[in-house]
């Protein structure tokens, strides 16, 4: 606009428009006020006292951070060794028990087969011979002749499947070699203790006496 035109407009009452302020080359950075930031909720990296830890966070155990001593390690090893030893002993004891039961079944089966047709039990036996077996008093029925032979050691008694079988002395010896627990009665007339006050022959039990 020329100066003459500007003058004419001024004379008519028009005002000249204000000159705009020049823009700075770079915008000023905001000033950080630590006091103002501390007053805002959630401001800063630190959490307020009493706030709950973030979800998923775990409280640290002060004991977990402590290193194990040499004594603790040795004690733990000793406990582990003892526990393993006790376990091995239980397994071995069970194995021996099962092995013993297996051998017992096999021996009884072998003895049963061996005693086939070797029992001398008589259907017309009129005498009862008592004897001790398994901590209890047992009995077997025999004839008069069998009673004499039994008390003289010429015969013996075997237990098989709940029955008491009268057998010859030779059969008794063989049965003992197969399964010794089956021998229920073996009489040795000469096996009298030297210090037995009744060892004198006058106190001997007669062969035909049944008790």
Tab-separated table of C-alpha atoms in Angstrom:
chain	number	residue	atom	x	y	z
A	1	UNK	CA	0.000	0.000	0.000
A	2	UNK	CA	1.446	3.381	-0.947
A	3	UNK	CA	2.059	6.085	1.602
A	4	UNK	CA	-0.545	8.440	0.078
A	5	UNK	CA	-3.302	5.854	0.330
A	6	UNK	CA	-2.244	4.982	3.893
A	7	UNK	CA	-2.396	8.660	4.817
A	8	UNK	CA	-5.856	9.072	3.279
A	9	UNK	CA	-7.169	6.045	5.248
A	10	UNK	CA	-5.720	7.385	8.468
A	11	UNK	CA	-7.458	10.655	7.804
A	12	UNK	CA	-10.791	8.834	7.433
A	13	UNK	CA	-10.289	7.177	10.870
A	14	UNK	CA	-8.939	3.771	9.889
A	15	UNK	CA	-6.179	2.358	12.070
A	16	UNK	CA	-3.206	0.538	10.708
A	17	UNK	CA	-3.351	-3.223	11.526
A	18	UNK	CA	-0.832	-4.374	14.165
A	19	UNK	CA	2.308	-6.010	12.952
A	20	UNK	CA	2.378	-9.738	14.007
A	21	UNK	CA	5.251	-10.815	16.255
A	22	UNK	CA	7.873	-12.916	14.539
A	23	UNK	CA	7.641	-16.706	15.224
A	24	UNK	CA	10.631	-18.252	17.026
A	25	UNK	CA	12.696	-20.712	15.043
A	26	UNK	CA	12.192	-23.513	17.655
A	27	UNK	CA	9.383	-24.016	20.168
A	28	UNK	CA	10.617	-23.673	23.764
A	29	UNK	CA	10.795	-26.963	25.716
A	30	UNK	CA	8.434	-27.316	28.687
A	31	UNK	CA	10.112	-26.802	32.011
A	32	UNK	CA	9.933	-29.905	34.286
A	33	UNK	CA	8.778	-29.040	37.753
A	34	UNK	CA	9.496	-31.942	40.159
A	35	UNK	CA	7.221	-30.481	42.817
A	36	UNK	CA	4.317	-30.203	40.409
A	37	UNK	CA	4.898	-33.717	39.087
A	38	UNK	CA	4.975	-35.172	42.577
A	39	UNK	CA	1.522	-33.793	43.280
A	40	UNK	CA	-0.119	-35.610	40.383
A	41	UNK	CA	-1.485	-39.099	41.005
A	42	UNK	CA	0.628	-41.799	39.435
A	43	UNK	CA	3.445	-39.349	38.633
A	44	UNK	CA	7.027	-40.512	38.855
A	45	UNK	CA	8.374	-44.021	38.817
A	46	UNK	CA	8.082	-44.672	42.554
A	47	UNK	CA	4.930	-46.209	44.007
A	48	UNK	CA	3.138	-44.605	46.913
A	49	UNK	CA	3.615	-46.169	50.349
A	50	UNK	CA	1.054	-48.821	51.065
A	51	UNK	CA	0.292	-49.561	47.410
A	52	UNK	CA	-0.090	-53.263	46.562
A	53	UNK	CA	2.570	-54.795	44.339
A	54	UNK	CA	1.744	-55.275	40.690
A	55	UNK	CA	-0.228	-58.361	39.707
A	56	UNK	CA	1.932	-61.440	39.399
A	57	UNK	CA	4.647	-60.072	41.660
A	58	UNK	CA	5.989	-62.296	44.485
A	59	UNK	CA	7.380	-61.279	47.791
A	60	UNK	CA	10.978	-62.276	48.135
A	61	UNK	CA	11.865	-64.792	50.844
A	62	UNK	CA	14.932	-63.640	52.754
A	63	UNK	CA	15.785	-67.266	53.561
A	64	UNK	CA	15.859	-68.258	49.894
A	65	UNK	CA	18.622	-65.814	49.246
A	66	UNK	CA	20.812	-67.343	51.941
A	67	UNK	CA	23.326	-69.861	50.557
A	68	UNK	CA	23.256	-73.408	51.971
A	69	UNK	CA	26.117	-74.245	54.264
A	70	UNK	CA	28.376	-77.256	53.878
A	71	UNK	CA	26.786	-78.789	56.966
A	72	UNK	CA	23.298	-78.513	55.462
A	73	UNK	CA	24.451	-80.157	52.229
A	74	UNK	CA	26.155	-83.033	54.069
A	75	UNK	CA	23.078	-83.578	56.254
A	76	UNK	CA	20.793	-83.676	53.224
A	77	UNK	CA	23.083	-86.222	51.547
A	78	UNK	CA	23.089	-88.377	54.692
A	79	UNK	CA	19.285	-88.374	54.829
A	80	UNK	CA	19.077	-89.278	51.146
A	81	UNK	CA	21.559	-92.141	51.547
A	82	UNK	CA	19.719	-93.519	54.575
A	83	UNK	CA	16.331	-93.306	52.839
A	84	UNK	CA	17.697	-95.142	49.794
A	85	UNK	CA	19.287	-97.806	52.007
A	86	UNK	CA	16.024	-98.407	53.878
A	87	UNK	CA	14.171	-98.668	50.586
A	88	UNK	CA	16.693	-101.205	49.254
A	89	UNK	CA	16.407	-103.239	52.466
A	90	UNK	CA	12.601	-103.354	52.191
A	91	UNK	CA	12.818	-104.449	48.568
A	92	UNK	CA	15.371	-107.150	49.419
A	93	UNK	CA	13.305	-108.413	52.378
A	94	UNK	CA	10.218	-108.675	50.177
A	95	UNK	CA	12.221	-110.491	47.503
A	96	UNK	CA	13.558	-113.002	50.042
A	97	UNK	CA	10.061	-113.522	51.435
A	98	UNK	CA	8.649	-114.271	48.003
A	99	UNK	CA	11.604	-116.543	47.196
A	100	UNK	CA	11.123	-118.463	50.453
A	101	UNK	CA	7.420	-118.897	49.747
A	102	UNK	CA	8.187	-120.162	46.246
A	103	UNK	CA	10.727	-122.704	47.521
A	104	UNK	CA	8.286	-123.826	50.197
A	105	UNK	CA	5.542	-124.453	47.632
A	106	UNK	CA	7.914	-126.375	45.400
A	107	UNK	CA	9.209	-128.511	48.291
A	108	UNK	CA	5.693	-129.373	49.481
A	109	UNK	CA	4.639	-130.330	45.963
A	110	UNK	CA	7.731	-132.530	45.598
A	111	UNK	CA	7.108	-134.174	48.966
A	112	UNK	CA	3.466	-134.815	48.156
A	113	UNK	CA	4.453	-136.592	44.979
A	114	UNK	CA	7.137	-138.570	46.849
A	115	UNK	CA	4.712	-139.783	49.548
A	116	UNK	CA	2.239	-141.243	47.088
A	117	UNK	CA	1.285	-144.764	48.239
A	118	UNK	CA	3.834	-144.641	51.119
A	119	UNK	CA	1.505	-143.834	54.039
A	120	UNK	CA	0.851	-146.707	56.496
A	121	UNK	CA	-2.247	-145.315	58.210
A	122	UNK	CA	-4.581	-148.193	59.043
A	123	UNK	CA	-8.336	-147.874	58.835
A	124	UNK	CA	-8.796	-150.279	61.789
A	125	UNK	CA	-6.301	-148.490	64.090
A	126	UNK	CA	-7.528	-148.685	67.677
A	127	UNK	CA	-4.785	-146.806	69.550
A	128	UNK	CA	-4.160	-143.083	69.798
A	129	UNK	CA	-0.607	-141.744	69.899
A	130	UNK	CA	-0.264	-138.144	71.071
A	131	UNK	CA	2.713	-135.979	70.205
A	132	UNK	CA	3.700	-132.320	70.145
A	133	UNK	CA	3.905	-130.506	66.827
A	134	UNK	CA	3.854	-126.785	66.096
A	135	UNK	CA	3.507	-125.971	69.783
A	136	UNK	CA	0.303	-127.988	70.107
A	137	UNK	CA	-0.616	-131.532	71.086
A	138	UNK	CA	-1.580	-133.622	68.069
A	139	UNK	CA	-2.613	-137.266	67.709
A	140	UNK	CA	-2.573	-140.103	65.222
A	141	UNK	CA	-4.449	-143.405	65.239
A	142	UNK	CA	-2.261	-146.511	65.027
A	143	UNK	CA	-2.508	-150.229	65.570
A	144	UNK	CA	-0.830	-151.971	68.497
A	145	UNK	CA	2.071	-153.128	66.320
A	146	UNK	CA	2.461	-149.677	64.776
A	147	UNK	CA	2.515	-148.089	68.231
A	148	UNK	CA	5.438	-150.294	69.279
A	149	UNK	CA	7.313	-149.519	66.058
A	150	UNK	CA	6.586	-145.785	66.383
A	151	UNK	CA	7.916	-145.630	69.961
A	152	UNK	CA	10.965	-147.633	68.915
A	153	UNK	CA	11.799	-145.219	66.085
A	154	UNK	CA	11.073	-147.685	63.293
A	155	UNK	CA	8.152	-145.512	62.135
A	156	UNK	CA	7.578	-141.783	62.046
A	157	UNK	CA	4.856	-139.215	61.407
A	158	UNK	CA	4.701	-136.606	58.650
A	159	UNK	CA	2.280	-133.703	58.271
A	160	UNK	CA	0.953	-133.190	54.765
A	161	UNK	CA	-2.000	-130.992	53.784
A	162	UNK	CA	-3.480	-131.064	57.286
A	163	UNK	CA	-3.169	-134.856	57.636
A	164	UNK	CA	-0.709	-136.880	59.735
A	165	UNK	CA	0.816	-139.764	57.836
A	166	UNK	CA	2.509	-142.768	59.408
A	167	UNK	CA	5.599	-143.764	57.397
A	168	UNK	CA	8.690	-145.920	57.689
A	169	UNK	CA	11.898	-144.448	59.112
A	170	UNK	CA	13.614	-144.481	55.698
A	171	UNK	CA	10.724	-142.551	54.170
A	172	UNK	CA	10.870	-140.122	57.097
A	173	UNK	CA	14.580	-139.477	56.408
A	174	UNK	CA	13.958	-138.811	52.721
A	175	UNK	CA	11.014	-136.555	53.522
A	176	UNK	CA	13.142	-134.567	55.940
A	177	UNK	CA	15.689	-133.941	53.195
A	178	UNK	CA	12.934	-132.675	50.894
A	179	UNK	CA	10.937	-130.569	53.366
A	180	UNK	CA	12.094	-130.723	56.979
A	181	UNK	CA	9.100	-128.786	58.332
A	182	UNK	CA	6.849	-131.734	57.446
A	183	UNK	CA	8.429	-134.050	60.052
A	184	UNK	CA	5.921	-134.154	62.902
A	185	UNK	CA	7.208	-137.032	65.034
A	186	UNK	CA	10.497	-138.885	65.121
A	187	UNK	CA	11.273	-140.961	68.167
A	188	UNK	CA	14.866	-141.682	69.153
A	189	UNK	CA	14.682	-144.149	72.063
A	190	UNK	CA	18.384	-143.689	72.846
A	191	UNK	CA	18.245	-139.884	73.018
A	192	UNK	CA	17.949	-139.586	76.810
A	193	UNK	CA	19.744	-136.688	78.456
A	194	UNK	CA	22.579	-137.796	80.788
A	195	UNK	CA	21.364	-135.498	83.551
A	196	UNK	CA	17.757	-136.650	83.231
A	197	UNK	CA	16.690	-138.044	86.639
A	198	UNK	CA	14.408	-140.433	84.786
A	199	UNK	CA	17.118	-141.695	82.417
A	200	UNK	CA	17.295	-144.962	84.294
A	201	UNK	CA	15.696	-147.778	82.247
A	202	UNK	CA	13.284	-148.476	85.074
A	203	UNK	CA	11.547	-145.158	84.298
A	204	UNK	CA	11.243	-145.771	80.580
A	205	UNK	CA	7.761	-145.515	79.089
A	206	UNK	CA	6.560	-148.870	77.817
A	207	UNK	CA	6.364	-149.142	74.031
A	208	UNK	CA	2.671	-150.025	74.142
A	209	UNK	CA	1.681	-147.043	76.286
A	210	UNK	CA	-0.438	-144.410	74.550
A	211	UNK	CA	-0.700	-140.975	76.125
